[in-house]
Coordinates of C-alpha atoms in Angstrom, one line a residue:
M281 CA 0.0 0.0 0.0
F282 CA 1.0 3.6 -0.5
S283 CA 1.7 5.8 2.5
R284 CA -0.8 8.5 3.2
H285 CA 2.1 10.8 2.9
Y286 CA 2.9 9.7 -0.7
H287 CA 3.1 13.2 -2.1
R288 CA 6.8 14.1 -2.3
R289 CA 7.7 17.8 -2.2
W290 CA 10.4 18.7 -4.6
S291 CA 10.0 22.4 -5.5
D292 CA 7.9 25.5 -4.9
H293 CA 5.7 24.6 -7.9
D294 CA 5.0 20.9 -7.6
H295 CA 2.0 19.3 -9.4
Y296 CA 0.4 16.2 -7.9
F297 CA -1.3 13.5 -9.9
G298 CA -2.2 10.5 -7.7
P299 CA 1.1 8.9 -6.7
F300 CA 3.1 11.2 -9.0
T301 CA 4.8 14.5 -8.3
Y302 CA 5.9 16.6 -11.3
A303 CA 8.0 19.8 -11.3
H304 CA 9.8 21.8 -14.0
E305 CA 12.7 24.1 -13.3
K306 CA 13.7 27.0 -15.6
R307 CA 17.3 27.4 -16.8
G308 CA 19.5 28.9 -14.1
H309 CA 18.0 26.7 -11.4
Y310 CA 18.9 23.2 -10.2
R311 CA 18.3 20.9 -13.2
P312 CA 20.0 17.5 -12.5
L313 CA 20.1 14.3 -14.4
A314 CA 19.0 11.7 -11.9
I315 CA 17.6 8.2 -11.3
V316 CA 17.2 7.6 -7.5
L317 CA 15.3 5.0 -5.6
G318 CA 14.7 6.2 -2.0
S319 CA 13.3 4.4 1.1
G320 CA 11.8 7.5 2.8
D321 CA 12.4 8.0 6.5
D322 CA 10.5 8.4 9.7
E323 CA 9.3 11.9 8.6
Y324 CA 8.4 10.9 5.0
P325 CA 7.6 7.2 5.1
G326 CA 7.3 5.2 1.9
C327 CA 9.6 4.6 -1.0
D328 CA 9.8 6.8 -4.1
L329 CA 11.5 6.7 -7.5
R330 CA 12.8 10.0 -8.8
L331 CA 13.6 10.6 -12.4
S332 CA 15.1 14.0 -13.4
G333 CA 16.4 15.4 -16.7
F334 CA 16.4 18.5 -18.8
G335 CA 14.7 20.5 -16.1
H336 CA 11.8 18.0 -15.6
T337 CA 11.4 15.9 -12.4
L338 CA 8.9 13.1 -11.9
I339 CA 8.6 11.3 -8.6
L340 CA 6.6 8.2 -8.2
A341 CA 5.5 7.1 -4.7
L342 CA 6.0 3.4 -4.1
P343 CA 5.1 0.8 -1.5
Q344 CA 7.7 0.2 1.2
V345 CA 9.9 -2.1 -0.9
L346 CA 13.0 -0.6 0.7
K347 CA 13.3 0.1 4.4
P348 CA 15.1 3.1 5.9
W349 CA 18.5 2.5 7.6
R350 CA 18.4 2.7 11.4
R351 CA 20.5 2.0 14.4
K352 CA 19.8 1.7 18.1
V353 CA 21.5 4.5 20.1
T354 CA 21.9 4.6 23.8
A355 CA 20.7 8.0 25.1
K356 CA 23.6 9.0 27.3
F357 CA 22.3 12.5 28.1
W358 CA 18.7 11.8 28.9
D359 CA 17.8 12.5 32.5
A360 CA 16.2 9.9 34.8
E361 CA 12.7 11.4 34.5
T362 CA 12.8 11.1 30.7
I363 CA 14.0 7.5 30.8
E364 CA 11.2 6.6 33.3
R365 CA 8.5 8.4 31.2
L366 CA 9.5 6.6 28.0
G367 CA 10.4 3.3 29.6
R368 CA 13.7 3.1 27.8
D369 CA 17.1 4.7 27.6
W370 CA 17.6 4.4 23.8
Y371 CA 16.2 5.7 20.5
W372 CA 16.4 4.9 16.8
D373 CA 18.7 7.0 14.7
T374 CA 16.9 6.7 11.3
H375 CA 18.0 7.8 7.9
E376 CA 16.9 7.3 4.3
R377 CA 18.5 4.7 2.0
E378 CA 19.1 5.8 -1.6
Y379 CA 20.3 3.9 -4.6
G380 CA 21.0 5.6 -7.9
F381 CA 22.9 8.6 -9.2
T382 CA 22.6 12.4 -9.8
Y383 CA 24.6 14.5 -12.2
S384 CA 24.7 18.3 -12.1
E385 CA 27.2 20.9 -13.4
G386 CA 29.9 18.4 -13.9
H387 CA 29.5 16.6 -10.6
L388 CA 28.5 12.9 -10.5
S389 CA 27.1 11.6 -7.2
V390 CA 26.4 7.8 -6.8
M391 CA 24.1 6.8 -3.9
L392 CA 25.0 3.4 -2.5
G393 CA 22.8 3.1 0.6
R394 CA 22.3 5.1 3.8
Q395 CA 22.3 8.9 3.5
T396 CA 23.3 10.3 7.0
N397 CA 24.9 13.6 5.9
D398 CA 27.9 12.4 7.8
S399 CA 31.0 11.6 5.7
S400 CA 32.1 8.9 8.1
T401 CA 29.0 6.9 7.8
E402 CA 27.3 8.0 4.5
Q403 CA 27.3 5.6 1.6
R404 CA 27.9 7.9 -1.3
W405 CA 30.6 8.4 -3.9
G406 CA 31.0 11.6 -5.8
K407 CA 33.5 13.2 -8.2
F408 CA 33.8 16.2 -10.5
L409 CA 34.2 14.7 -14.0
P410 CA 37.6 16.0 -15.3
W411 CA 36.3 16.5 -18.9
T412 CA 33.7 19.0 -17.6
Q413 CA 35.9 21.2 -15.3
W414 CA 38.0 24.3 -15.6
R415 CA 41.4 24.5 -14.0
H416 CA 42.9 27.7 -12.6
V417 CA 46.3 28.4 -14.2
R418 CA 47.4 31.9 -13.1
K419 CA 46.7 35.1 -11.2
S420 CA 48.3 38.3 -12.6
F421 CA 48.6 41.8 -11.3
Y422 CA 48.6 45.1 -13.3
G423 CA 49.7 48.6 -12.5
I424 CA 48.3 52.1 -12.6
N425 CA 48.1 52.2 -16.4
G426 CA 47.2 48.6 -16.9
E427 CA 50.8 47.4 -17.4
H428 CA 51.7 43.9 -16.3
V429 CA 53.5 43.7 -13.0
A430 CA 53.7 40.1 -12.1
T431 CA 52.1 36.7 -12.6
M432 CA 51.7 33.9 -10.1
P433 CA 51.3 30.5 -11.9
D434 CA 49.0 28.0 -10.2
T435 CA 51.3 25.0 -9.5
G436 CA 48.4 22.9 -8.3
K437 CA 50.0 22.5 -4.9
S438 CA 48.4 23.5 -1.6
Y439 CA 50.0 26.0 0.7
T440 CA 51.3 23.2 3.0
L441 CA 53.0 21.4 0.1
D442 CA 54.5 24.6 -1.5
S443 CA 56.7 26.1 1.2
G444 CA 56.9 29.9 1.1
R445 CA 54.0 30.3 -1.3
W446 CA 52.0 32.5 1.0
E447 CA 54.9 34.8 1.6
R448 CA 55.7 35.1 -2.2
E449 CA 52.1 35.9 -3.0
R450 CA 51.9 38.6 -0.3
A451 CA 55.2 40.1 -1.5
I452 CA 53.8 40.4 -5.0
E453 CA 50.6 42.0 -3.9
K454 CA 52.5 44.5 -1.7
A455 CA 54.7 45.5 -4.7
T456 CA 51.7 46.0 -7.0
P457 CA 50.8 49.7 -7.5
T458 CA 47.5 50.8 -6.1
V459 CA 45.3 53.9 -6.6
S460 CA 43.1 55.4 -3.8
F461 CA 40.0 57.5 -4.3
A462 CA 37.8 59.6 -2.1
F463 CA 34.0 59.2 -2.3
D464 CA 30.9 60.1 -0.4
D465 CA 28.8 57.2 0.7
F466 CA 25.0 57.1 0.2
D467 CA 24.6 58.9 3.6
D468 CA 27.3 61.5 2.7
E469 CA 30.0 60.0 4.9
R470 CA 33.4 60.7 3.3
L471 CA 35.4 57.5 2.8
T472 CA 38.4 56.4 0.8
V473 CA 39.0 53.2 -1.2
T474 CA 42.3 51.6 -2.3
T475 CA 42.1 49.8 -5.6
M476 CA 44.3 47.2 -7.3
I477 CA 43.9 45.4 -10.7
E478 CA 44.0 41.6 -10.7
E479 CA 43.3 39.0 -13.4
W480 CA 42.6 35.3 -13.2
E481 CA 42.8 32.7 -16.0
W482 CA 41.2 29.2 -16.3
K483 CA 41.7 26.6 -18.9
F484 CA 39.4 23.7 -19.7
G485 CA 39.9 20.2 -18.6
T486 CA 41.7 18.7 -15.6
G487 CA 43.9 15.7 -15.0
W488 CA 44.2 13.5 -18.1
F489 CA 41.8 15.8 -19.9
K490 CA 43.9 19.0 -19.9
W491 CA 44.4 18.6 -23.7
L492 CA 40.8 19.7 -24.1
S493 CA 42.0 23.3 -23.5
L494 CA 43.4 23.1 -27.1
F495 CA 39.9 23.3 -28.4
R496 CA 38.3 25.9 -26.1
K497 CA 39.2 29.5 -25.3
P498 CA 40.4 30.1 -21.8
K499 CA 38.3 32.0 -19.3
I500 CA 39.9 35.3 -18.2
R501 CA 38.4 37.5 -15.5
R502 CA 39.9 40.9 -14.7
S503 CA 38.7 42.6 -11.5
L504 CA 39.3 45.6 -9.4
D505 CA 40.0 44.8 -5.8
L506 CA 38.4 47.4 -3.4
Q507 CA 39.5 48.0 0.1
F508 CA 37.4 50.7 1.9
S509 CA 38.6 52.8 4.8
G510 CA 35.4 52.1 6.7
E511 CA 32.1 50.2 6.4
T512 CA 30.1 51.2 3.4
G513 CA 26.8 50.4 1.8
E514 CA 23.1 50.7 2.9
R515 CA 23.5 47.9 5.5
K516 CA 26.3 49.5 7.4
G517 CA 25.5 50.0 11.1
S518 CA 22.9 47.2 11.0
W519 CA 23.3 43.6 12.3
K520 CA 23.8 42.5 8.7
G521 CA 26.6 45.0 8.3
G522 CA 28.0 46.7 5.2
T523 CA 31.2 45.9 3.4
T524 CA 34.8 46.8 4.0
G525 CA 36.2 45.2 0.9
H526 CA 35.5 43.0 -2.2
S527 CA 36.2 43.0 -5.9
I528 CA 34.2 43.9 -9.0
D529 CA 34.5 42.8 -12.6
M530 CA 36.2 45.3 -14.9
L531 CA 34.9 46.1 -18.4
P532 CA 37.2 46.0 -21.4
G533 CA 39.4 49.1 -21.5
E534 CA 38.7 50.2 -18.0
L535 CA 41.4 51.2 -15.5
H536 CA 41.1 52.0 -11.8
G537 CA 39.2 55.3 -12.1
A538 CA 36.7 54.3 -14.7
A539 CA 35.8 51.1 -13.0
F540 CA 35.3 52.7 -9.6
R541 CA 33.3 55.6 -11.0
R542 CA 30.9 53.0 -12.5
Y543 CA 30.8 51.3 -9.1
C544 CA 29.8 54.6 -7.5
R545 CA 27.0 55.1 -9.9
E546 CA 25.6 51.7 -9.3
H547 CA 25.7 52.0 -5.5
K548 CA 24.4 55.5 -4.7
M549 CA 27.9 56.8 -4.0
T550 CA 29.4 60.1 -5.2
F551 CA 32.9 59.9 -6.7
V552 CA 35.2 62.7 -5.3
G553 CA 38.6 62.1 -6.8
I554 CA 42.0 60.6 -6.5
V555 CA 43.8 61.0 -3.2
D556 CA 46.9 58.9 -3.5
R557 CA 49.0 56.8 -5.8
A558 CA 51.1 54.3 -4.1
P559 CA 54.5 53.7 -5.8

């Protein structure tokens, strides 16, 4: 028999037809390719089979052909009153079992049993497929007039395996020329910002599939790093807080001044002028 809770919620615009749940997601939302058989759990009893592809998801409620995973746990922190009231000093730790796979944005996840959301006990295997991924190859710095200052190639090593990497990166950043500007925030508070041009490059393919970059253009992102002298933005002073620094994408041909003027126009700020050029 089907559980009386057989409707499976999937999105904010589900449609129910007997034991079926149907949903459609527009581009830009989560649109996996998936075939997953789930056991349900104590909150949503009953099995279900989920099929997803090309933005469509169909979930079929099934009889309890697959039971949830559970284990008996001794309640070490219950007080004596609770134990006496329940007549036991243990509880069931229950989690759904899932079998199948999901694929989304280059990541393949294979479900092999219990899904506990705990990496030490969960039965799941996942991997980013190397023929779908971009690898970071460099970070470059540029001067006041857009001239190249230095490039830090990405060796693929972590900071722990590349001794002195952190110090080298900080030294290059410190040696890169910056430009500072004064501006009035939305509330007329006078602040300054220190700006620096950075650029990142990614090439397609990782591992044995790096050769795929021969057939695709690299991704290059040039940005202007902004470090403000104080908290700025309409949320400053609130519990959410404003911002004291971040970076923005630069448009082709922009330098420090043009990019920050555009930022001011977009964020209710008044550009005042240059106040300093660091050597």
